[in-house]
Amino acid sequence: MKKHMNILITNDDGIRSSGIVRLANMAACFGDVWVVAPEGQCSGMSQKLTIFNELNAMEHEFQANVKGAYGVTGTPADCVKVALKSLLPVKPDFVFSGINDGFNAGYDIAYSGTVGAAMEAVLHGIPAIAFSECHDGFREVTDKYIREIAEELMGKPLSGEIWNVNFPGCRAEELKGIKRDVEPAPSFFFENDYEKAESSDGFVLTPFARLLGPDDAPKNSDVWAVLNGYIAIGRIRNMLCG
């Protein structure tokens, strides 16, 4: 690993999220950091790109030691593309995406804007790591171990794949360990359903999520690991790369 890195930070929760500030502060330990993230909430957008509309990039004051921070009126994948082609003065050595407010594990990976941004980096030949944590738990495990894990994974950059890291929401003293090379569970953690009500011209469908419990996913899968008090580290392959 190089001693001084150039790192691009992005996410799908928006540039004002607390997770992206924590991630940028951690990344600054490794070198120069730029933040390019959506202006608003972009969860569930996968690798969607903006094709027909203009994108605005606005400079932001940012509560971390960064070289620059921009909010973009587009998707997470847009943010990576715009950063690489228009905003950054250098090509980043790594892209970090997150810290997402909610697990990106199991089938939910397919919809994740956090993962989509990391996959966009891979298409440009840049290694990427996606970081996520429990949406309603403690942040202690994330904050204690994220730098150590980032350094480990930066020393093992992938080609055609990203590293996907999920942190459990337990207290630090309750952490059971780290599960490496976990496979995505063959199920959704956030299982979407819809409440249906009649309207004057059809139906109003209100989405809600049913969450899995600690025993509802195959043992040693990513979902099982984080729900049972482990940090889960796995690889996700970009289907276009090798």
PDB file of C-alpha atoms in Angstrom:
ATOM      1  CA  MET A   1       0.000   0.000   0.000  1.00  0.00           C
ATOM      2  CA  LYS A   2       1.256   3.488  -0.836  1.00  0.00           C
ATOM      3  CA  LYS A   3       2.177   5.710   2.077  1.00  0.00           C
ATOM      4  CA  HIS A   4       0.079   8.626   0.813  1.00  0.00           C
ATOM      5  CA  MET A   5      -3.181   7.919  -1.002  1.00  0.00           C
ATOM      6  CA  ASN A   6      -5.761   9.914  -2.943  1.00  0.00           C
ATOM      7  CA  ILE A   7      -9.217   8.793  -1.863  1.00  0.00           C
ATOM      8  CA  LEU A   8     -12.677   9.635  -3.198  1.00  0.00           C
ATOM      9  CA  ILE A   9     -15.557   9.370  -0.721  1.00  0.00           C
ATOM     10  CA  THR A  10     -19.175   9.015  -1.795  1.00  0.00           C
ATOM     11  CA  ASN A  11     -22.428   7.500  -0.513  1.00  0.00           C
ATOM     12  CA  ASP A  12     -26.125   7.139  -1.218  1.00  0.00           C
ATOM     13  CA  ASP A  13     -27.526   8.781   1.933  1.00  0.00           C
ATOM     14  CA  GLY A  14     -26.457  12.260   0.807  1.00  0.00           C
ATOM     15  CA  ILE A  15     -23.615  14.637   1.546  1.00  0.00           C
ATOM     16  CA  ARG A  16     -25.236  15.794   4.793  1.00  0.00           C
ATOM     17  CA  SER A  17     -25.316  12.330   6.368  1.00  0.00           C
ATOM     18  CA  SER A  18     -23.310  11.672   9.513  1.00  0.00           C
ATOM     19  CA  GLY A  19     -21.879   8.444   8.071  1.00  0.00           C
ATOM     20  CA  ILE A  20     -20.027  10.138   5.241  1.00  0.00           C
ATOM     21  CA  VAL A  21     -18.393  12.596   7.655  1.00  0.00           C
ATOM     22  CA  ARG A  22     -17.158   9.731   9.830  1.00  0.00           C
ATOM     23  CA  LEU A  23     -15.854   7.902   6.754  1.00  0.00           C
ATOM     24  CA  ALA A  24     -14.028  10.977   5.451  1.00  0.00           C
ATOM     25  CA  ASN A  25     -12.428  11.616   8.832  1.00  0.00           C
ATOM     26  CA  MET A  26     -11.162   8.038   8.896  1.00  0.00           C
ATOM     27  CA  ALA A  27      -9.923   8.158   5.288  1.00  0.00           C
ATOM     28  CA  ALA A  28      -7.920  11.338   5.968  1.00  0.00           C
ATOM     29  CA  CYS A  29      -5.529   9.156   7.969  1.00  0.00           C
ATOM     30  CA  PHE A  30      -4.369   7.644   4.667  1.00  0.00           C
ATOM     31  CA  GLY A  31      -3.847  10.770   2.573  1.00  0.00           C
ATOM     32  CA  ASP A  32      -5.810  13.360   0.594  1.00  0.00           C
ATOM     33  CA  VAL A  33      -9.583  13.021   0.541  1.00  0.00           C
ATOM     34  CA  TRP A  34     -12.268  14.416  -1.753  1.00  0.00           C
ATOM     35  CA  VAL A  35     -15.995  14.050  -1.096  1.00  0.00           C
ATOM     36  CA  VAL A  36     -18.462  13.917  -3.985  1.00  0.00           C
ATOM     37  CA  ALA A  37     -21.893  12.730  -2.882  1.00  0.00           C
ATOM     38  CA  PRO A  38     -25.566  13.176  -3.778  1.00  0.00           C
ATOM     39  CA  GLU A  39     -27.337  16.331  -2.636  1.00  0.00           C
ATOM     40  CA  GLY A  40     -30.233  14.218  -1.370  1.00  0.00           C
ATOM     41  CA  GLN A  41     -31.218  10.708  -0.342  1.00  0.00           C
ATOM     42  CA  CYS A  42     -30.477   8.184  -3.109  1.00  0.00           C
ATOM     43  CA  SER A  43     -30.914   4.787  -1.441  1.00  0.00           C
ATOM     44  CA  GLY A  44     -32.032   1.964  -3.725  1.00  0.00           C
ATOM     45  CA  MET A  45     -30.672   3.549  -6.917  1.00  0.00           C
ATOM     46  CA  SER A  46     -28.111   0.829  -7.617  1.00  0.00           C
ATOM     47  CA  GLN A  47     -25.865   1.993 -10.511  1.00  0.00           C
ATOM     48  CA  LYS A  48     -28.398   4.327 -12.089  1.00  0.00           C
ATOM     49  CA  LEU A  49     -26.970   7.190 -14.180  1.00  0.00           C
ATOM     50  CA  THR A  50     -28.469  10.539 -15.162  1.00  0.00           C
ATOM     51  CA  ILE A  51     -28.561  10.717 -18.958  1.00  0.00           C
ATOM     52  CA  PHE A  52     -30.963  13.452 -20.105  1.00  0.00           C
ATOM     53  CA  ASN A  53     -30.834  16.058 -17.320  1.00  0.00           C
ATOM     54  CA  GLU A  54     -28.123  18.489 -16.304  1.00  0.00           C
ATOM     55  CA  LEU A  55     -26.202  17.834 -13.108  1.00  0.00           C
ATOM     56  CA  ASN A  56     -25.258  20.571 -10.665  1.00  0.00           C
ATOM     57  CA  ALA A  57     -22.213  20.228  -8.418  1.00  0.00           C
ATOM     58  CA  MET A  58     -22.164  22.567  -5.426  1.00  0.00           C
ATOM     59  CA  GLU A  59     -19.246  23.102  -3.065  1.00  0.00           C
ATOM     60  CA  HIS A  60     -19.981  22.299   0.571  1.00  0.00           C
ATOM     61  CA  GLU A  61     -18.305  23.131   3.816  1.00  0.00           C
ATOM     62  CA  PHE A  62     -17.470  19.784   5.352  1.00  0.00           C
ATOM     63  CA  GLN A  63     -16.732  18.668   8.908  1.00  0.00           C
ATOM     64  CA  ALA A  64     -13.616  16.705   8.008  1.00  0.00           C
ATOM     65  CA  ASN A  65     -10.118  17.356   6.716  1.00  0.00           C
ATOM     66  CA  VAL A  66     -10.825  17.106   2.976  1.00  0.00           C
ATOM     67  CA  LYS A  67      -9.386  18.735  -0.128  1.00  0.00           C
ATOM     68  CA  GLY A  68     -12.868  19.486  -1.423  1.00  0.00           C
ATOM     69  CA  ALA A  69     -16.507  18.487  -0.974  1.00  0.00           C
ATOM     70  CA  TYR A  70     -19.266  18.641  -3.576  1.00  0.00           C
ATOM     71  CA  GLY A  71     -22.948  17.817  -3.510  1.00  0.00           C
ATOM     72  CA  VAL A  72     -24.226  16.584  -6.875  1.00  0.00           C
ATOM     73  CA  THR A  73     -27.839  16.609  -8.047  1.00  0.00           C
ATOM     74  CA  GLY A  74     -27.586  13.041  -9.261  1.00  0.00           C
ATOM     75  CA  THR A  75     -27.152   9.450  -8.217  1.00  0.00           C
ATOM     76  CA  PRO A  76     -24.243   7.797  -6.370  1.00  0.00           C
ATOM     77  CA  ALA A  77     -22.898   6.418  -9.651  1.00  0.00           C
ATOM     78  CA  ASP A  78     -23.205   9.906 -11.178  1.00  0.00           C
ATOM     79  CA  CYS A  79     -21.100  11.237  -8.321  1.00  0.00           C
ATOM     80  CA  VAL A  80     -18.247   8.839  -9.048  1.00  0.00           C
ATOM     81  CA  LYS A  81     -18.375   9.498 -12.778  1.00  0.00           C
ATOM     82  CA  VAL A  82     -18.508  13.285 -12.352  1.00  0.00           C
ATOM     83  CA  ALA A  83     -15.712  13.197  -9.790  1.00  0.00           C
ATOM     84  CA  LEU A  84     -13.410  11.214 -12.060  1.00  0.00           C
ATOM     85  CA  LYS A  85     -14.141  13.115 -15.257  1.00  0.00           C
ATOM     86  CA  SER A  86     -14.714  16.684 -14.084  1.00  0.00           C
ATOM     87  CA  LEU A  87     -14.127  17.525 -10.426  1.00  0.00           C
ATOM     88  CA  LEU A  88     -11.005  15.824  -9.060  1.00  0.00           C
ATOM     89  CA  PRO A  89      -7.535  17.073 -10.023  1.00  0.00           C
ATOM     90  CA  VAL A  90      -6.091  13.565  -9.640  1.00  0.00           C
ATOM     91  CA  LYS A  91      -7.223  10.010 -10.225  1.00  0.00           C
ATOM     92  CA  PRO A  92      -8.038   8.466  -6.834  1.00  0.00           C
ATOM     93  CA  ASP A  93      -6.235   5.369  -5.663  1.00  0.00           C
ATOM     94  CA  PHE A  94      -9.383   4.146  -3.893  1.00  0.00           C
ATOM     95  CA  VAL A  95     -13.076   4.897  -3.667  1.00  0.00           C
ATOM     96  CA  PHE A  96     -14.806   4.477  -0.303  1.00  0.00           C
ATOM     97  CA  SER A  97     -18.609   4.398  -0.344  1.00  0.00           C
ATOM     98  CA  GLY A  98     -20.690   4.860   2.826  1.00  0.00           C
ATOM     99  CA  ILE A  99     -20.928   4.600   5.722  1.00  0.00           C
ATOM    100  CA  ASN A 100     -24.421   3.495   4.740  1.00  0.00           C
ATOM    101  CA  ASP A 101     -27.235   3.809   7.280  1.00  0.00           C
ATOM    102  CA  GLY A 102     -28.420   0.197   7.029  1.00  0.00           C
ATOM    103  CA  PHE A 103     -26.899  -3.127   6.032  1.00  0.00           C
ATOM    104  CA  ASN A 104     -26.018  -3.858   2.416  1.00  0.00           C
ATOM    105  CA  ALA A 105     -26.176  -7.632   2.580  1.00  0.00           C
ATOM    106  CA  GLY A 106     -28.012 -10.497   0.945  1.00  0.00           C
ATOM    107  CA  TYR A 107     -30.182  -9.639  -2.058  1.00  0.00           C
ATOM    108  CA  ASP A 108     -30.367  -5.997  -0.958  1.00  0.00           C
ATOM    109  CA  ILE A 109     -26.899  -5.561  -2.491  1.00  0.00           C
ATOM    110  CA  ALA A 110     -28.545  -5.543  -5.930  1.00  0.00           C
ATOM    111  CA  TYR A 111     -30.455  -2.344  -5.152  1.00  0.00           C
ATOM    112  CA  SER A 112     -27.830  -0.527  -3.108  1.00  0.00           C
ATOM    113  CA  GLY A 113     -26.660   2.903  -4.244  1.00  0.00           C
ATOM    114  CA  THR A 114     -23.695   2.461  -1.900  1.00  0.00           C
ATOM    115  CA  VAL A 115     -22.640  -0.646  -3.790  1.00  0.00           C
ATOM    116  CA  GLY A 116     -23.582   0.942  -7.134  1.00  0.00           C
ATOM    117  CA  ALA A 117     -21.130   3.782  -6.553  1.00  0.00           C
ATOM    118  CA  ALA A 118     -18.371   1.304  -5.699  1.00  0.00           C
ATOM    119  CA  MET A 119     -19.170  -0.686  -8.851  1.00  0.00           C
ATOM    120  CA  GLU A 120     -18.891   2.482 -10.929  1.00  0.00           C
ATOM    121  CA  ALA A 121     -15.373   2.914  -9.570  1.00  0.00           C
ATOM    122  CA  VAL A 122     -14.513  -0.641 -10.608  1.00  0.00           C
ATOM    123  CA  LEU A 123     -15.586   0.111 -14.184  1.00  0.00           C
ATOM    124  CA  HIS A 124     -12.938   2.849 -14.203  1.00  0.00           C
ATOM    125  CA  GLY A 125     -10.235   0.572 -12.857  1.00  0.00           C
ATOM    126  CA  ILE A 126     -10.273   1.962  -9.316  1.00  0.00           C
ATOM    127  CA  PRO A 127     -10.485  -0.404  -6.320  1.00  0.00           C
ATOM    128  CA  ALA A 128     -13.435   0.304  -4.051  1.00  0.00           C
ATOM    129  CA  ILE A 129     -14.802  -0.578  -0.626  1.00  0.00           C
ATOM    130  CA  ALA A 130     -18.451  -0.256   0.457  1.00  0.00           C
ATOM    131  CA  PHE A 131     -19.074   0.292   4.174  1.00  0.00           C
ATOM    132  CA  SER A 132     -22.455  -0.181   5.871  1.00  0.00           C
ATOM    133  CA  GLU A 133     -23.779  -0.435   9.412  1.00  0.00           C
ATOM    134  CA  CYS A 134     -26.963  -1.288  11.274  1.00  0.00           C
ATOM    135  CA  HIS A 135     -29.680   1.314  10.678  1.00  0.00           C
ATOM    136  CA  ASP A 136     -30.869   1.427  14.283  1.00  0.00           C
ATOM    137  CA  GLY A 137     -27.996   0.122  16.412  1.00  0.00           C
ATOM    138  CA  PHE A 138     -24.885   1.414  18.136  1.00  0.00           C
ATOM    139  CA  ARG A 139     -21.995   2.810  16.087  1.00  0.00           C
ATOM    140  CA  GLU A 140     -19.260   1.659  18.468  1.00  0.00           C
ATOM    141  CA  VAL A 141     -18.055  -1.322  16.442  1.00  0.00           C
ATOM    142  CA  THR A 142     -17.888   0.706  13.230  1.00  0.00           C
ATOM    143  CA  ASP A 143     -15.924   3.536  14.776  1.00  0.00           C
ATOM    144  CA  LYS A 144     -13.530   1.216  16.594  1.00  0.00           C
ATOM    145  CA  TYR A 145     -12.664  -1.107  13.697  1.00  0.00           C
ATOM    146  CA  ILE A 146     -13.288   0.724  10.416  1.00  0.00           C
ATOM    147  CA  ARG A 147      -9.782   2.170  10.074  1.00  0.00           C
ATOM    148  CA  GLU A 148      -8.127  -1.174  10.819  1.00  0.00           C
ATOM    149  CA  ILE A 149     -10.343  -2.947   8.283  1.00  0.00           C
ATOM    150  CA  ALA A 150      -9.891  -0.244   5.645  1.00  0.00           C
ATOM    151  CA  GLU A 151      -6.115  -0.515   5.955  1.00  0.00           C
ATOM    152  CA  GLU A 152      -6.282  -4.305   5.688  1.00  0.00           C
ATOM    153  CA  LEU A 153      -8.442  -4.204   2.549  1.00  0.00           C
ATOM    154  CA  MET A 154      -6.461  -1.405   0.908  1.00  0.00           C
ATOM    155  CA  GLY A 155      -3.514  -3.753   1.149  1.00  0.00           C
ATOM    156  CA  LYS A 156      -5.534  -6.326  -0.828  1.00  0.00           C
ATOM    157  CA  PRO A 157      -7.073  -4.350  -3.725  1.00  0.00           C
ATOM    158  CA  LEU A 158      -9.411  -6.308  -5.969  1.00  0.00           C
ATOM    159  CA  SER A 159      -9.816  -6.321  -9.735  1.00  0.00           C
ATOM    160  CA  GLY A 160     -13.354  -6.637 -11.065  1.00  0.00           C
ATOM    161  CA  GLU A 161     -14.727  -6.930  -7.518  1.00  0.00           C
ATOM    162  CA  ILE A 162     -15.390  -4.684  -4.561  1.00  0.00           C
ATOM    163  CA  TRP A 163     -14.970  -5.292  -0.871  1.00  0.00           C
ATOM    164  CA  ASN A 164     -18.281  -5.126   0.978  1.00  0.00           C
ATOM    165  CA  VAL A 165     -18.109  -4.499   4.733  1.00  0.00           C
ATOM    166  CA  ASN A 166     -21.056  -4.576   7.150  1.00  0.00           C
ATOM    167  CA  PHE A 167     -20.791  -3.634  10.825  1.00  0.00           C
ATOM    168  CA  PRO A 168     -23.212  -4.976  13.454  1.00  0.00           C
ATOM    169  CA  GLY A 169     -25.146  -2.645  15.729  1.00  0.00           C
ATOM    170  CA  CYS A 170     -23.995  -4.207  19.001  1.00  0.00           C
ATOM    171  CA  ARG A 171     -21.826  -2.695  21.720  1.00  0.00           C
ATOM    172  CA  ALA A 172     -18.067  -3.006  21.165  1.00  0.00           C
ATOM    173  CA  GLU A 173     -17.724  -5.456  24.052  1.00  0.00           C
ATOM    174  CA  GLU A 174     -20.429  -7.658  22.506  1.00  0.00           C
ATOM    175  CA  LEU A 175     -18.629  -8.059  19.164  1.00  0.00           C
ATOM    176  CA  LYS A 176     -17.973 -11.752  18.503  1.00  0.00           C
ATOM    177  CA  GLY A 177     -15.321 -11.248  15.848  1.00  0.00           C
ATOM    178  CA  ILE A 178     -14.829 -10.718  12.132  1.00  0.00           C
ATOM    179  CA  LYS A 179     -16.165 -13.070   9.463  1.00  0.00           C
ATOM    180  CA  ARG A 180     -14.138 -12.810   6.258  1.00  0.00           C
ATOM    181  CA  ASP A 181     -15.065 -14.063   2.786  1.00  0.00           C
ATOM    182  CA  VAL A 182     -18.750 -14.279   3.677  1.00  0.00           C
ATOM    183  CA  GLU A 183     -21.245 -15.008   0.914  1.00  0.00           C
ATOM    184  CA  PRO A 184     -24.375 -12.907   0.420  1.00  0.00           C
ATOM    185  CA  ALA A 185     -27.428 -14.537   1.986  1.00  0.00           C
ATOM    186  CA  PRO A 186     -29.941 -15.818  -0.608  1.00  0.00           C
ATOM    187  CA  SER A 187     -32.637 -13.543   0.810  1.00  0.00           C
ATOM    188  CA  PHE A 188     -33.481  -9.909   1.489  1.00  0.00           C
ATOM    189  CA  PHE A 189     -32.711  -8.323   4.844  1.00  0.00           C
ATOM    190  CA  PHE A 190     -35.121  -5.486   4.076  1.00  0.00           C
ATOM    191  CA  GLU A 191     -37.957  -7.548   2.574  1.00  0.00           C
ATOM    192  CA  ASN A 192     -40.180  -4.965   0.875  1.00  0.00           C
ATOM    193  CA  ASP A 193     -43.935  -5.248   1.024  1.00  0.00           C
ATOM    194  CA  TYR A 194     -46.735  -2.794   0.307  1.00  0.00           C
ATOM    195  CA  GLU A 195     -49.827  -1.578   2.078  1.00  0.00           C
ATOM    196  CA  LYS A 196     -52.557  -1.143  -0.524  1.00  0.00           C
ATOM    197  CA  ALA A 197     -55.414   1.328  -0.315  1.00  0.00           C
ATOM    198  CA  GLU A 198     -57.945   2.232  -2.985  1.00  0.00           C
ATOM    199  CA  SER A 199     -57.825   5.678  -4.552  1.00  0.00           C
ATOM    200  CA  SER A 200     -60.073   7.486  -7.008  1.00  0.00           C
ATOM    201  CA  ASP A 201     -58.104   6.162  -9.991  1.00  0.00           C
ATOM    202  CA  GLY A 202     -56.578   2.925  -8.723  1.00  0.00           C
ATOM    203  CA  PHE A 203     -54.513   2.172  -5.626  1.00  0.00           C
ATOM    204  CA  VAL A 204     -52.052   3.882  -3.295  1.00  0.00           C
ATOM    205  CA  LEU A 205     -49.176   1.516  -2.486  1.00  0.00           C
ATOM    206  CA  THR A 206     -47.112   2.387   0.592  1.00  0.00           C
ATOM    207  CA  PRO A 207     -43.841   0.434   0.904  1.00  0.00           C
ATOM    208  CA  PHE A 208     -42.638  -0.985   4.188  1.00  0.00           C
ATOM    209  CA  ALA A 209     -39.935  -3.486   5.116  1.00  0.00           C
ATOM    210  CA  ARG A 210     -40.042  -6.761   7.011  1.00  0.00           C
ATOM    211  CA  LEU A 211     -36.662  -7.405   8.635  1.00  0.00           C
ATOM    212  CA  LEU A 212     -34.933 -10.749   9.081  1.00  0.00           C
ATOM    213  CA  GLY A 213     -34.008 -12.034  12.515  1.00  0.00           C
ATOM    214  CA  PRO A 214     -30.692 -13.596  13.679  1.00  0.00           C
ATOM    215  CA  ASP A 215     -31.845 -17.127  12.788  1.00  0.00           C
ATOM    216  CA  ASP A 216     -33.512 -16.326   9.456  1.00  0.00           C
ATOM    217  CA  ALA A 217     -30.433 -16.473   7.185  1.00  0.00           C
ATOM    218  CA  PRO A 218     -27.971 -19.303   6.422  1.00  0.00           C
ATOM    219  CA  LYS A 219     -25.186 -19.617   8.968  1.00  0.00           C
ATOM    220  CA  ASN A 220     -21.987 -17.736   8.036  1.00  0.00           C
ATOM    221  CA  SER A 221     -23.736 -15.692   5.341  1.00  0.00           C
ATOM    222  CA  ASP A 222     -23.332 -11.916   5.493  1.00  0.00           C
ATOM    223  CA  VAL A 223     -26.806 -11.348   6.949  1.00  0.00           C
ATOM    224  CA  TRP A 224     -26.353 -14.068   9.559  1.00  0.00           C
ATOM    225  CA  ALA A 225     -22.951 -12.656  10.540  1.00  0.00           C
ATOM    226  CA  VAL A 226     -24.026  -9.068  11.211  1.00  0.00           C
ATOM    227  CA  LEU A 227     -27.240 -10.097  12.953  1.00  0.00           C
ATOM    228  CA  ASN A 228     -25.258 -12.389  15.236  1.00  0.00           C
ATOM    229  CA  GLY A 229     -22.658  -9.843  16.314  1.00  0.00           C
ATOM    230  CA  TYR A 230     -19.893 -10.215  13.723  1.00  0.00           C
ATOM    231  CA  ILE A 231     -18.316  -7.790  11.274  1.00  0.00           C
ATOM    232  CA  ALA A 232     -18.975  -9.254   7.822  1.00  0.00           C
ATOM    233  CA  ILE A 233     -16.445  -8.816   4.989  1.00  0.00           C
ATOM    234  CA  GLY A 234     -17.140 -10.206   1.537  1.00  0.00           C
ATOM    235  CA  ARG A 235     -16.477  -9.667  -2.143  1.00  0.00           C
ATOM    236  CA  ILE A 236     -18.987  -8.683  -4.809  1.00  0.00           C
ATOM    237  CA  ARG A 237     -18.082  -9.214  -8.443  1.00  0.00           C
ATOM    238  CA  ASN A 238     -18.970  -6.731 -11.151  1.00  0.00           C
ATOM    239  CA  MET A 239     -20.592  -8.903 -13.838  1.00  0.00           C
ATOM    240  CA  LEU A 240     -18.861  -6.906 -16.606  1.00  0.00           C
ATOM    241  CA  CYS A 241     -15.340  -7.299 -15.248  1.00  0.00           C
ATOM    242  CA  GLY A 242     -13.807 -10.700 -15.823  1.00  0.00           C
TER     243      GLY A 242
END
